[in-house]
C-alpha cells in the first residue's frame, strides 16, 4: 500500500485468463528484462494517483512490493468481481494483465476524467478498412462509426460494483456491464501503444537486441585491400593476421555484442594459425550461425567505412550485396556508407582504414 495522501483511486489488474491463443502463459512471457505482467503492474505501482493495486490471479507470481492479491474466478467477470471486493477507493481502474504498455500519462488522464464523469473508457478509432459479415458475403462499413475499446476502464466504484451485482453473465469488458446497468460511459481517447498481447506475434519486436562494433587496421604495401568481402584494387591493403577486412570485423563484433558473446579477438585469436590470412567472410558465416543457434535473426545492419583513399563508391553495391547475402538479409536492410576523415589523423593520412557497424537482432 502506498503512503500517498491520495486515496481516490484503486486499480484491479485481471490476470486469471488462460492464454488459449498464445499456446503458453503470455503474462509470464519475457518483455525486456521483465515479464509482461510485471511491466503491466509497473505504471500502476508508480502512479501518484493510484493507491491500492489489486492483482487478480491464482498463479504463483513474484509480485513487486505493494501489490495486493485476490483469487481469480472462472470467467473474466468473476475475476473482476473478486478484485472489486478488495477495492476501498471511491474510483477504480480495471485493467487487463496482458496490456503491458499503458503509460502513466493515460492513467493520469483516466483518473482526472473518471473523477468528473464517473466513468472513463479509453478508445481508439478504427484505422483498418472494415467489412461486416452479411449472410454469405461482406459489406463495407463506414469505419468512422466504429471505435475499439481498451483498458484500463475507470469507474465509480459503487456503480461498477452495482453493475456486477446485477449481472448474471460474463462480459468481455466492464463498459458493457456499466452501460447495461448504470448508464452511458464517458469515452476518452486511448493510446495506440497500449496494445493487448493476445498472440505470440504481438510481442514481435519487443525483445530486439542492438549491437555496435568498431575495427581499425593499418594500411601497408603488399597486402590486398578487403572491404565487406570485396577486394578493392589499390596498392595498399590491411595489415592483419586475417585478411583484415575492417567492416566485416566491426560487423562481427556488433553481432557478438548484441548477443552478449565474447568478441572476435576471443573467438578467432590472432595467435591461431588457422586464421592466418583467412577470408573474414568465412568467420562472419560462423558468427551468423551463432545468431541462428540462439533462434534469433538479424533484421537490419549498418556499416560505415572510414578511409581516405581510394574512392569506394563504385564498389558499394557489390559490397552491400555480398554482405547482405552473408548475414541473410535483404540488401535494402543493410546500409553501407563510406567517408573520409578530412585528412585528419591516421585514417586521413591514408595510413589506416576503420569501420563502425550497428546491427539489430530479433
Ligand atoms: Mg580487425
GROMACS .gro file of C-alpha atoms and ligand atoms in nm:
model
  363
    1UNK     CA    1   0.000   0.000   0.000
    2UNK     CA    2   0.133   0.341  -0.094
    3UNK     CA    3   0.171   0.613   0.163
    4UNK     CA    4   0.020   0.858  -0.085
    5UNK     CA    5  -0.229   1.106   0.056
    6UNK     CA    6  -0.442   1.048  -0.248
    7UNK     CA    7  -0.681   0.760  -0.177
    8UNK     CA    8  -0.930   0.830  -0.455
    9UNK     CA    9  -0.820   0.557  -0.697
   10UNK     CA   10  -0.752   0.184  -0.670
   11UNK     CA   11  -0.665  -0.048  -0.958
   12UNK     CA   12  -0.777  -0.404  -1.029
   13UNK     CA   13  -0.545  -0.593  -1.267
   14UNK     CA   14  -0.706  -0.908  -1.406
   15UNK     CA   15  -0.455  -1.186  -1.470
   16UNK     CA   16  -0.662  -1.501  -1.436
   17UNK     CA   17  -0.721  -1.586  -1.802
   18UNK     CA   18  -0.593  -1.886  -1.992
   19UNK     CA   19  -0.378  -1.783  -2.289
   20UNK     CA   20  -0.551  -2.010  -2.538
   21UNK     CA   21  -0.443  -1.806  -2.840
   22UNK     CA   22  -0.081  -1.783  -2.725
   23UNK     CA   23  -0.022  -2.153  -2.654
   24UNK     CA   24   0.173  -2.056  -2.340
   25UNK     CA   25   0.131  -1.825  -2.042
   26UNK     CA   26   0.153  -1.484  -2.208
   27UNK     CA   27   0.173  -1.299  -1.877
   28UNK     CA   28   0.498  -1.478  -1.792
   29UNK     CA   29   0.646  -1.413  -2.137
   30UNK     CA   30   0.966  -1.208  -2.125
   31UNK     CA   31   0.939  -0.842  -2.217
   32UNK     CA   32   1.277  -0.676  -2.192
   33UNK     CA   33   1.422  -0.760  -1.852
   34UNK     CA   34   1.078  -0.825  -1.701
   35UNK     CA   35   0.769  -1.030  -1.774
   36UNK     CA   36   0.457  -0.900  -1.948
   37UNK     CA   37   0.270  -0.894  -1.615
   38UNK     CA   38   0.548  -0.713  -1.426
   39UNK     CA   39   0.552  -0.448  -1.699
   40UNK     CA   40   0.173  -0.417  -1.674
   41UNK     CA   41   0.190  -0.359  -1.298
   42UNK     CA   42   0.480  -0.110  -1.302
   43UNK     CA   43   0.298   0.211  -1.411
   44UNK     CA   44   0.015   0.145  -1.164
   45UNK     CA   45   0.261   0.098  -0.878
   46UNK     CA   46   0.447   0.419  -0.959
   47UNK     CA   47   0.143   0.632  -1.047
   48UNK     CA   48   0.097   0.906  -0.784
   49UNK     CA   49  -0.282   0.888  -0.827
   50UNK     CA   50  -0.331   0.518  -0.763
   51UNK     CA   51  -0.340   0.383  -0.410
   52UNK     CA   52  -0.401   0.007  -0.393
   53UNK     CA   53  -0.307  -0.220  -0.682
   54UNK     CA   54  -0.506  -0.544  -0.662
   55UNK     CA   55  -0.383  -0.833  -0.876
   56UNK     CA   56  -0.641  -1.099  -0.952
   57UNK     CA   57  -0.462  -1.428  -1.014
   58UNK     CA   58  -0.430  -1.788  -0.899
   59UNK     CA   59  -0.084  -1.828  -1.047
   60UNK     CA   60   0.235  -1.804  -0.847
   61UNK     CA   61   0.376  -1.465  -0.921
   62UNK     CA   62   0.674  -1.292  -0.768
   63UNK     CA   63   0.490  -0.961  -0.747
   64UNK     CA   64   0.662  -0.635  -0.668
   65UNK     CA   65   0.615  -0.493  -0.320
   66UNK     CA   66   0.283  -0.320  -0.261
   67UNK     CA   67   0.063  -0.549  -0.472
   68UNK     CA   68  -0.250  -0.692  -0.305
   69UNK     CA   69  -0.386  -1.026  -0.425
   70UNK     CA   70  -0.738  -1.151  -0.498
   71UNK     CA   71  -0.827  -1.503  -0.618
   72UNK     CA   72  -0.920  -1.548  -0.985
   73UNK     CA   73  -1.269  -1.654  -1.091
   74UNK     CA   74  -1.379  -1.895  -1.365
   75UNK     CA   75  -1.460  -1.609  -1.604
   76UNK     CA   76  -1.318  -1.260  -1.653
   77UNK     CA   77  -1.630  -1.111  -1.492
   78UNK     CA   78  -1.593  -1.330  -1.183
   79UNK     CA   79  -1.226  -1.231  -1.159
   80UNK     CA   80  -1.314  -0.861  -1.178
   81UNK     CA   81  -1.579  -0.915  -0.911
   82UNK     CA   82  -1.319  -1.086  -0.691
   83UNK     CA   83  -1.085  -0.789  -0.729
   84UNK     CA   84  -1.361  -0.533  -0.673
   85UNK     CA   85  -1.426  -0.683  -0.328
   86UNK     CA   86  -1.086  -0.552  -0.216
   87UNK     CA   87  -1.135  -0.203  -0.355
   88UNK     CA   88  -1.174   0.067  -0.091
   89UNK     CA   89  -1.124   0.384  -0.300
   90UNK     CA   90  -1.421   0.577  -0.448
   91UNK     CA   91  -1.295   0.511  -0.803
   92UNK     CA   92  -1.141   0.203  -0.961
   93UNK     CA   93  -0.939   0.139  -1.277
   94UNK     CA   94  -0.995  -0.211  -1.415
   95UNK     CA   95  -0.713  -0.332  -1.639
   96UNK     CA   96  -0.615  -0.646  -1.831
   97UNK     CA   97  -0.285  -0.802  -1.722
   98UNK     CA   98  -0.200  -0.854  -2.089
   99UNK     CA   99  -0.170  -0.481  -2.167
  100UNK     CA  100   0.186  -0.403  -2.058
  101UNK     CA  101   0.234  -0.074  -2.245
  102UNK     CA  102  -0.004   0.152  -2.053
  103UNK     CA  103   0.155   0.489  -1.977
  104UNK     CA  104   0.136   0.697  -1.659
  105UNK     CA  105   0.001   0.979  -1.878
  106UNK     CA  106  -0.300   0.765  -1.974
  107UNK     CA  107  -0.354   0.664  -1.610
  108UNK     CA  108  -0.349   1.029  -1.506
  109UNK     CA  109  -0.598   1.124  -1.777
  110UNK     CA  110  -0.836   0.843  -1.677
  111UNK     CA  111  -0.818   0.943  -1.309
  112UNK     CA  112  -0.897   1.304  -1.395
  113UNK     CA  113  -1.186   1.211  -1.624
  114UNK     CA  114  -1.349   0.950  -1.402
  115UNK     CA  115  -1.349   1.190  -1.107
  116UNK     CA  116  -1.562   1.427  -1.316
  117UNK     CA  117  -1.771   1.190  -1.531
  118UNK     CA  118  -1.797   0.878  -1.301
  119UNK     CA  119  -1.663   0.661  -1.585
  120UNK     CA  120  -1.373   0.691  -1.828
  121UNK     CA  121  -1.323   0.434  -2.103
  122UNK     CA  122  -1.028   0.466  -2.343
  123UNK     CA  123  -1.095   0.403  -2.712
  124UNK     CA  124  -0.914   0.410  -3.043
  125UNK     CA  125  -1.057   0.498  -3.382
  126UNK     CA  126  -1.067   0.217  -3.639
  127UNK     CA  127  -0.772   0.255  -3.876
  128UNK     CA  128  -0.816  -0.054  -4.096
  129UNK     CA  129  -1.081  -0.084  -4.361
  130UNK     CA  130  -1.364  -0.286  -4.214
  131UNK     CA  131  -1.625  -0.513  -4.366
  132UNK     CA  132  -1.922  -0.668  -4.192
  133UNK     CA  133  -2.037  -1.026  -4.243
  134UNK     CA  134  -2.378  -1.030  -4.410
  135UNK     CA  135  -2.512  -1.378  -4.488
  136UNK     CA  136  -2.253  -1.549  -4.710
  137UNK     CA  137  -2.082  -1.223  -4.806
  138UNK     CA  138  -1.949  -0.900  -4.661
  139UNK     CA  139  -2.044  -0.537  -4.687
  140UNK     CA  140  -1.818  -0.236  -4.646
  141UNK     CA  141  -1.851  -0.048  -4.316
  142UNK     CA  142  -1.805   0.320  -4.254
  143UNK     CA  143  -1.512   0.285  -4.016
  144UNK     CA  144  -1.571   0.631  -3.870
  145UNK     CA  145  -1.875   0.476  -3.699
  146UNK     CA  146  -1.658   0.229  -3.506
  147UNK     CA  147  -1.423   0.254  -3.211
  148UNK     CA  148  -1.207  -0.005  -3.034
  149UNK     CA  149  -1.212  -0.016  -2.655
  150UNK     CA  150  -0.904  -0.051  -2.440
  151UNK     CA  151  -0.834  -0.093  -2.071
  152UNK     CA  152  -0.787   0.039  -1.807
  153UNK     CA  153  -1.152   0.139  -1.782
  154UNK     CA  154  -1.222   0.363  -1.486
  155UNK     CA  155  -1.548   0.374  -1.289
  156UNK     CA  156  -1.717   0.499  -0.978
  157UNK     CA  157  -1.656   0.201  -0.750
  158UNK     CA  158  -2.009   0.175  -0.612
  159UNK     CA  159  -2.165   0.198  -0.958
  160UNK     CA  160  -1.947  -0.069  -1.120
  161UNK     CA  161  -2.000  -0.294  -0.814
  162UNK     CA  162  -2.375  -0.248  -0.860
  163UNK     CA  163  -2.346  -0.336  -1.230
  164UNK     CA  164  -2.155  -0.653  -1.140
  165UNK     CA  165  -2.408  -0.742  -0.868
  166UNK     CA  166  -2.689  -0.719  -1.125
  167UNK     CA  167  -2.529  -0.928  -1.398
  168UNK     CA  168  -2.568  -1.299  -1.441
  169UNK     CA  169  -2.341  -1.342  -1.740
  170UNK     CA  170  -1.981  -1.283  -1.831
  171UNK     CA  171  -1.878  -0.988  -2.047
  172UNK     CA  172  -1.551  -0.925  -2.223
  173UNK     CA  173  -1.523  -0.577  -2.077
  174UNK     CA  174  -1.659  -0.363  -1.799
  175UNK     CA  175  -1.805  -0.076  -2.000
  176UNK     CA  176  -2.061  -0.320  -2.144
  177UNK     CA  177  -2.188  -0.403  -1.797
  178UNK     CA  178  -2.179  -0.041  -1.689
  179UNK     CA  179  -2.388   0.067  -1.989
  180UNK     CA  180  -2.633  -0.218  -1.930
  181UNK     CA  181  -2.695  -0.144  -1.563
  182UNK     CA  182  -2.580   0.211  -1.487
  183UNK     CA  183  -2.577   0.435  -1.793
  184UNK     CA  184  -2.373   0.555  -2.089
  185UNK     CA  185  -1.996   0.558  -2.038
  186UNK     CA  186  -1.773   0.859  -2.084
  187UNK     CA  187  -1.521   0.775  -2.358
  188UNK     CA  188  -1.172   0.925  -2.375
  189UNK     CA  189  -0.906   0.889  -2.641
  190UNK     CA  190  -0.680   0.591  -2.570
  191UNK     CA  191  -0.323   0.522  -2.673
  192UNK     CA  192  -0.210   0.322  -2.979
  193UNK     CA  193   0.093   0.199  -2.781
  194UNK     CA  194  -0.139   0.044  -2.521
  195UNK     CA  195  -0.182  -0.276  -2.717
  196UNK     CA  196  -0.305  -0.606  -2.583
  197UNK     CA  197  -0.084  -0.914  -2.601
  198UNK     CA  198  -0.308  -1.183  -2.746
  199UNK     CA  199  -0.089  -1.379  -2.984
  200UNK     CA  200   0.287  -1.454  -2.986
  201UNK     CA  201   0.327  -1.209  -3.279
  202UNK     CA  202   0.209  -0.926  -3.054
  203UNK     CA  203   0.542  -0.946  -2.875
  204UNK     CA  204   0.734  -0.939  -3.203
  205UNK     CA  205   0.985  -0.657  -3.192
  206UNK     CA  206   0.958  -0.614  -2.817
  207UNK     CA  207   1.272  -0.812  -2.747
  208UNK     CA  208   1.501  -0.671  -3.014
  209UNK     CA  209   1.874  -0.658  -2.948
  210UNK     CA  210   2.116  -0.394  -3.073
  211UNK     CA  211   2.493  -0.422  -3.105
  212UNK     CA  212   2.773  -0.193  -3.217
  213UNK     CA  213   3.122  -0.276  -3.337
  214UNK     CA  214   3.440  -0.094  -3.437
  215UNK     CA  215   3.763  -0.200  -3.605
  216UNK     CA  216   4.074  -0.037  -3.747
  217UNK     CA  217   4.369  -0.172  -3.946
  218UNK     CA  218   4.690  -0.011  -4.061
  219UNK     CA  219   4.737   0.011  -4.440
  220UNK     CA  220   5.059  -0.133  -4.577
  221UNK     CA  221   5.208  -0.226  -4.915
  222UNK     CA  222   5.197  -0.583  -5.037
  223UNK     CA  223   4.853  -0.661  -4.891
  224UNK     CA  224   4.513  -0.679  -5.065
  225UNK     CA  225   4.254  -0.421  -4.958
  226UNK     CA  226   3.946  -0.614  -4.844
  227UNK     CA  227   3.624  -0.431  -4.759
  228UNK     CA  228   3.292  -0.611  -4.695
  229UNK     CA  229   3.420  -0.926  -4.863
  230UNK     CA  230   3.520  -0.740  -5.181
  231UNK     CA  231   3.879  -0.697  -5.300
  232UNK     CA  232   3.945  -0.334  -5.391
  233UNK     CA  233   4.224  -0.275  -5.649
  234UNK     CA  234   4.470  -0.048  -5.467
  235UNK     CA  235   4.845  -0.059  -5.389
  236UNK     CA  236   4.782  -0.071  -5.011
  237UNK     CA  237   4.593  -0.321  -4.800
  238UNK     CA  238   4.516  -0.401  -4.436
  239UNK     CA  239   4.793  -0.531  -4.214
  240UNK     CA  240   4.638  -0.817  -4.017
  241UNK     CA  241   4.660  -1.180  -3.911
  242UNK     CA  242   4.344  -1.244  -4.116
  243UNK     CA  243   4.263  -1.063  -4.440
  244UNK     CA  244   4.197  -0.753  -4.223
  245UNK     CA  245   3.851  -0.675  -4.360
  246UNK     CA  246   3.770  -0.397  -4.107
  247UNK     CA  247   3.396  -0.356  -4.187
  248UNK     CA  248   3.339  -0.732  -4.161
  249UNK     CA  249   3.528  -0.735  -3.830
  250UNK     CA  250   3.321  -0.443  -3.699
  251UNK     CA  251   3.001  -0.616  -3.810
  252UNK     CA  252   3.100  -0.943  -3.638
  253UNK     CA  253   3.169  -0.757  -3.315
  254UNK     CA  254   2.835  -0.576  -3.343
  255UNK     CA  255   2.656  -0.910  -3.376
  256UNK     CA  256   2.852  -1.069  -3.092
  257UNK     CA  257   2.795  -0.768  -2.866
  258UNK     CA  258   2.420  -0.781  -2.931
  259UNK     CA  259   2.419  -1.148  -2.824
  260UNK     CA  260   2.645  -1.080  -2.521
  261UNK     CA  261   2.904  -1.321  -2.660
  262UNK     CA  262   3.284  -1.281  -2.644
  263UNK     CA  263   3.428  -1.062  -2.922
  264UNK     CA  264   3.613  -1.180  -3.234
  265UNK     CA  265   3.951  -1.148  -3.059
  266UNK     CA  266   3.834  -1.427  -2.825
  267UNK     CA  267   3.653  -1.635  -3.085
  268UNK     CA  268   3.920  -1.613  -3.355
  269UNK     CA  269   4.251  -1.531  -3.179
  270UNK     CA  270   4.526  -1.384  -3.397
  271UNK     CA  271   4.767  -1.633  -3.239
  272UNK     CA  272   4.582  -1.923  -3.402
  273UNK     CA  273   4.747  -2.025  -3.732
  274UNK     CA  274   4.405  -2.144  -3.854
  275UNK     CA  275   4.310  -1.780  -3.906
  276UNK     CA  276   4.629  -1.672  -4.086
  277UNK     CA  277   4.520  -1.468  -4.390
  278UNK     CA  278   4.172  -1.614  -4.363
  279UNK     CA  279   3.889  -1.464  -4.565
  280UNK     CA  280   3.694  -1.281  -4.290
  281UNK     CA  281   3.362  -1.360  -4.458
  282UNK     CA  282   3.417  -1.723  -4.351
  283UNK     CA  283   3.439  -1.601  -3.992
  284UNK     CA  284   3.126  -1.389  -4.042
  285UNK     CA  285   2.941  -1.701  -4.156
  286UNK     CA  286   3.037  -1.869  -3.826
  287UNK     CA  287   2.913  -1.567  -3.630
  288UNK     CA  288   2.582  -1.566  -3.819
  289UNK     CA  289   2.546  -1.934  -3.727
  290UNK     CA  290   2.565  -1.832  -3.358
  291UNK     CA  291   2.270  -1.598  -3.419
  292UNK     CA  292   2.065  -1.887  -3.562
  293UNK     CA  293   2.168  -2.117  -3.275
  294UNK     CA  294   2.003  -1.869  -3.038
  295UNK     CA  295   1.689  -1.878  -3.256
  296UNK     CA  296   1.747  -1.515  -3.341
  297UNK     CA  297   1.760  -1.336  -3.676
  298UNK     CA  298   1.947  -1.029  -3.794
  299UNK     CA  299   1.686  -0.780  -3.912
  300UNK     CA  300   1.900  -0.486  -4.018
  301UNK     CA  301   2.258  -0.364  -4.014
  302UNK     CA  302   2.452  -0.052  -4.091
  303UNK     CA  303   2.822  -0.020  -4.172
  304UNK     CA  304   3.032   0.295  -4.201
  305UNK     CA  305   3.376   0.268  -4.362
  306UNK     CA  306   3.629   0.539  -4.279
  307UNK     CA  307   3.914   0.574  -4.525
  308UNK     CA  308   4.087   0.845  -4.723
  309UNK     CA  309   4.166   0.657  -5.045
  310UNK     CA  310   4.061   0.506  -5.278
  311UNK     CA  311   3.703   0.609  -5.357
  312UNK     CA  312   3.491   0.305  -5.280
  313UNK     CA  313   3.162   0.436  -5.425
  314UNK     CA  314   3.192   0.214  -5.737
  315UNK     CA  315   3.209  -0.095  -5.511
  316UNK     CA  316   2.929  -0.011  -5.265
  317UNK     CA  317   2.658  -0.209  -5.445
  318UNK     CA  318   2.880  -0.517  -5.469
  319UNK     CA  319   2.977  -0.481  -5.102
  320UNK     CA  320   2.617  -0.448  -4.998
  321UNK     CA  321   2.500  -0.749  -5.196
  322UNK     CA  322   2.791  -0.961  -5.070
  323UNK     CA  323   2.747  -0.869  -4.705
  324UNK     CA  324   2.365  -0.891  -4.711
  325UNK     CA  325   2.382  -1.244  -4.854
  326UNK     CA  326   2.633  -1.345  -4.586
  327UNK     CA  327   2.417  -1.226  -4.297
  328UNK     CA  328   2.092  -1.345  -4.453
  329UNK     CA  329   1.904  -1.020  -4.501
  330UNK     CA  330   1.774  -0.830  -4.799
  331UNK     CA  331   2.021  -0.566  -4.930
  332UNK     CA  332   1.762  -0.295  -4.855
  333UNK     CA  333   1.801  -0.375  -4.483
  334UNK     CA  334   2.175  -0.319  -4.499
  335UNK     CA  335   2.323   0.030  -4.516
  336UNK     CA  336   2.685   0.078  -4.618
  337UNK     CA  337   2.841   0.420  -4.638
  338UNK     CA  338   3.198   0.542  -4.674
  339UNK     CA  339   3.353   0.865  -4.555
  340UNK     CA  340   3.694   1.026  -4.536
  341UNK     CA  341   3.813   1.191  -4.216
  342UNK     CA  342   3.912   1.513  -4.398
  343UNK     CA  343   4.286   1.426  -4.388
  344UNK     CA  344   4.272   1.421  -4.006
  345UNK     CA  345   4.464   1.157  -3.814
  346UNK     CA  346   4.595   0.817  -3.922
  347UNK     CA  347   4.295   0.750  -4.144
  348UNK     CA  348   4.309   1.094  -4.303
  349UNK     CA  349   4.677   1.042  -4.383
  350UNK     CA  350   4.590   0.717  -4.559
  351UNK     CA  351   4.771   0.504  -4.304
  352UNK     CA  352   4.467   0.314  -4.179
  353UNK     CA  353   4.113   0.204  -4.259
  354UNK     CA  354   3.844   0.183  -3.990
  355UNK     CA  355   3.482   0.073  -3.975
  356UNK     CA  356   3.180   0.110  -3.749
  357UNK     CA  357   2.882  -0.125  -3.750
  358UNK     CA  358   2.539  -0.136  -3.590
  359UNK     CA  359   2.311  -0.436  -3.602
  360UNK     CA  360   1.962  -0.512  -3.478
  361UNK     CA  361   1.860  -0.867  -3.399
  362UNK     CA  362   1.523  -1.020  -3.316
  363LIG    MG1  363   4.020  -0.644  -3.729
   0.00000   0.00000   0.00000
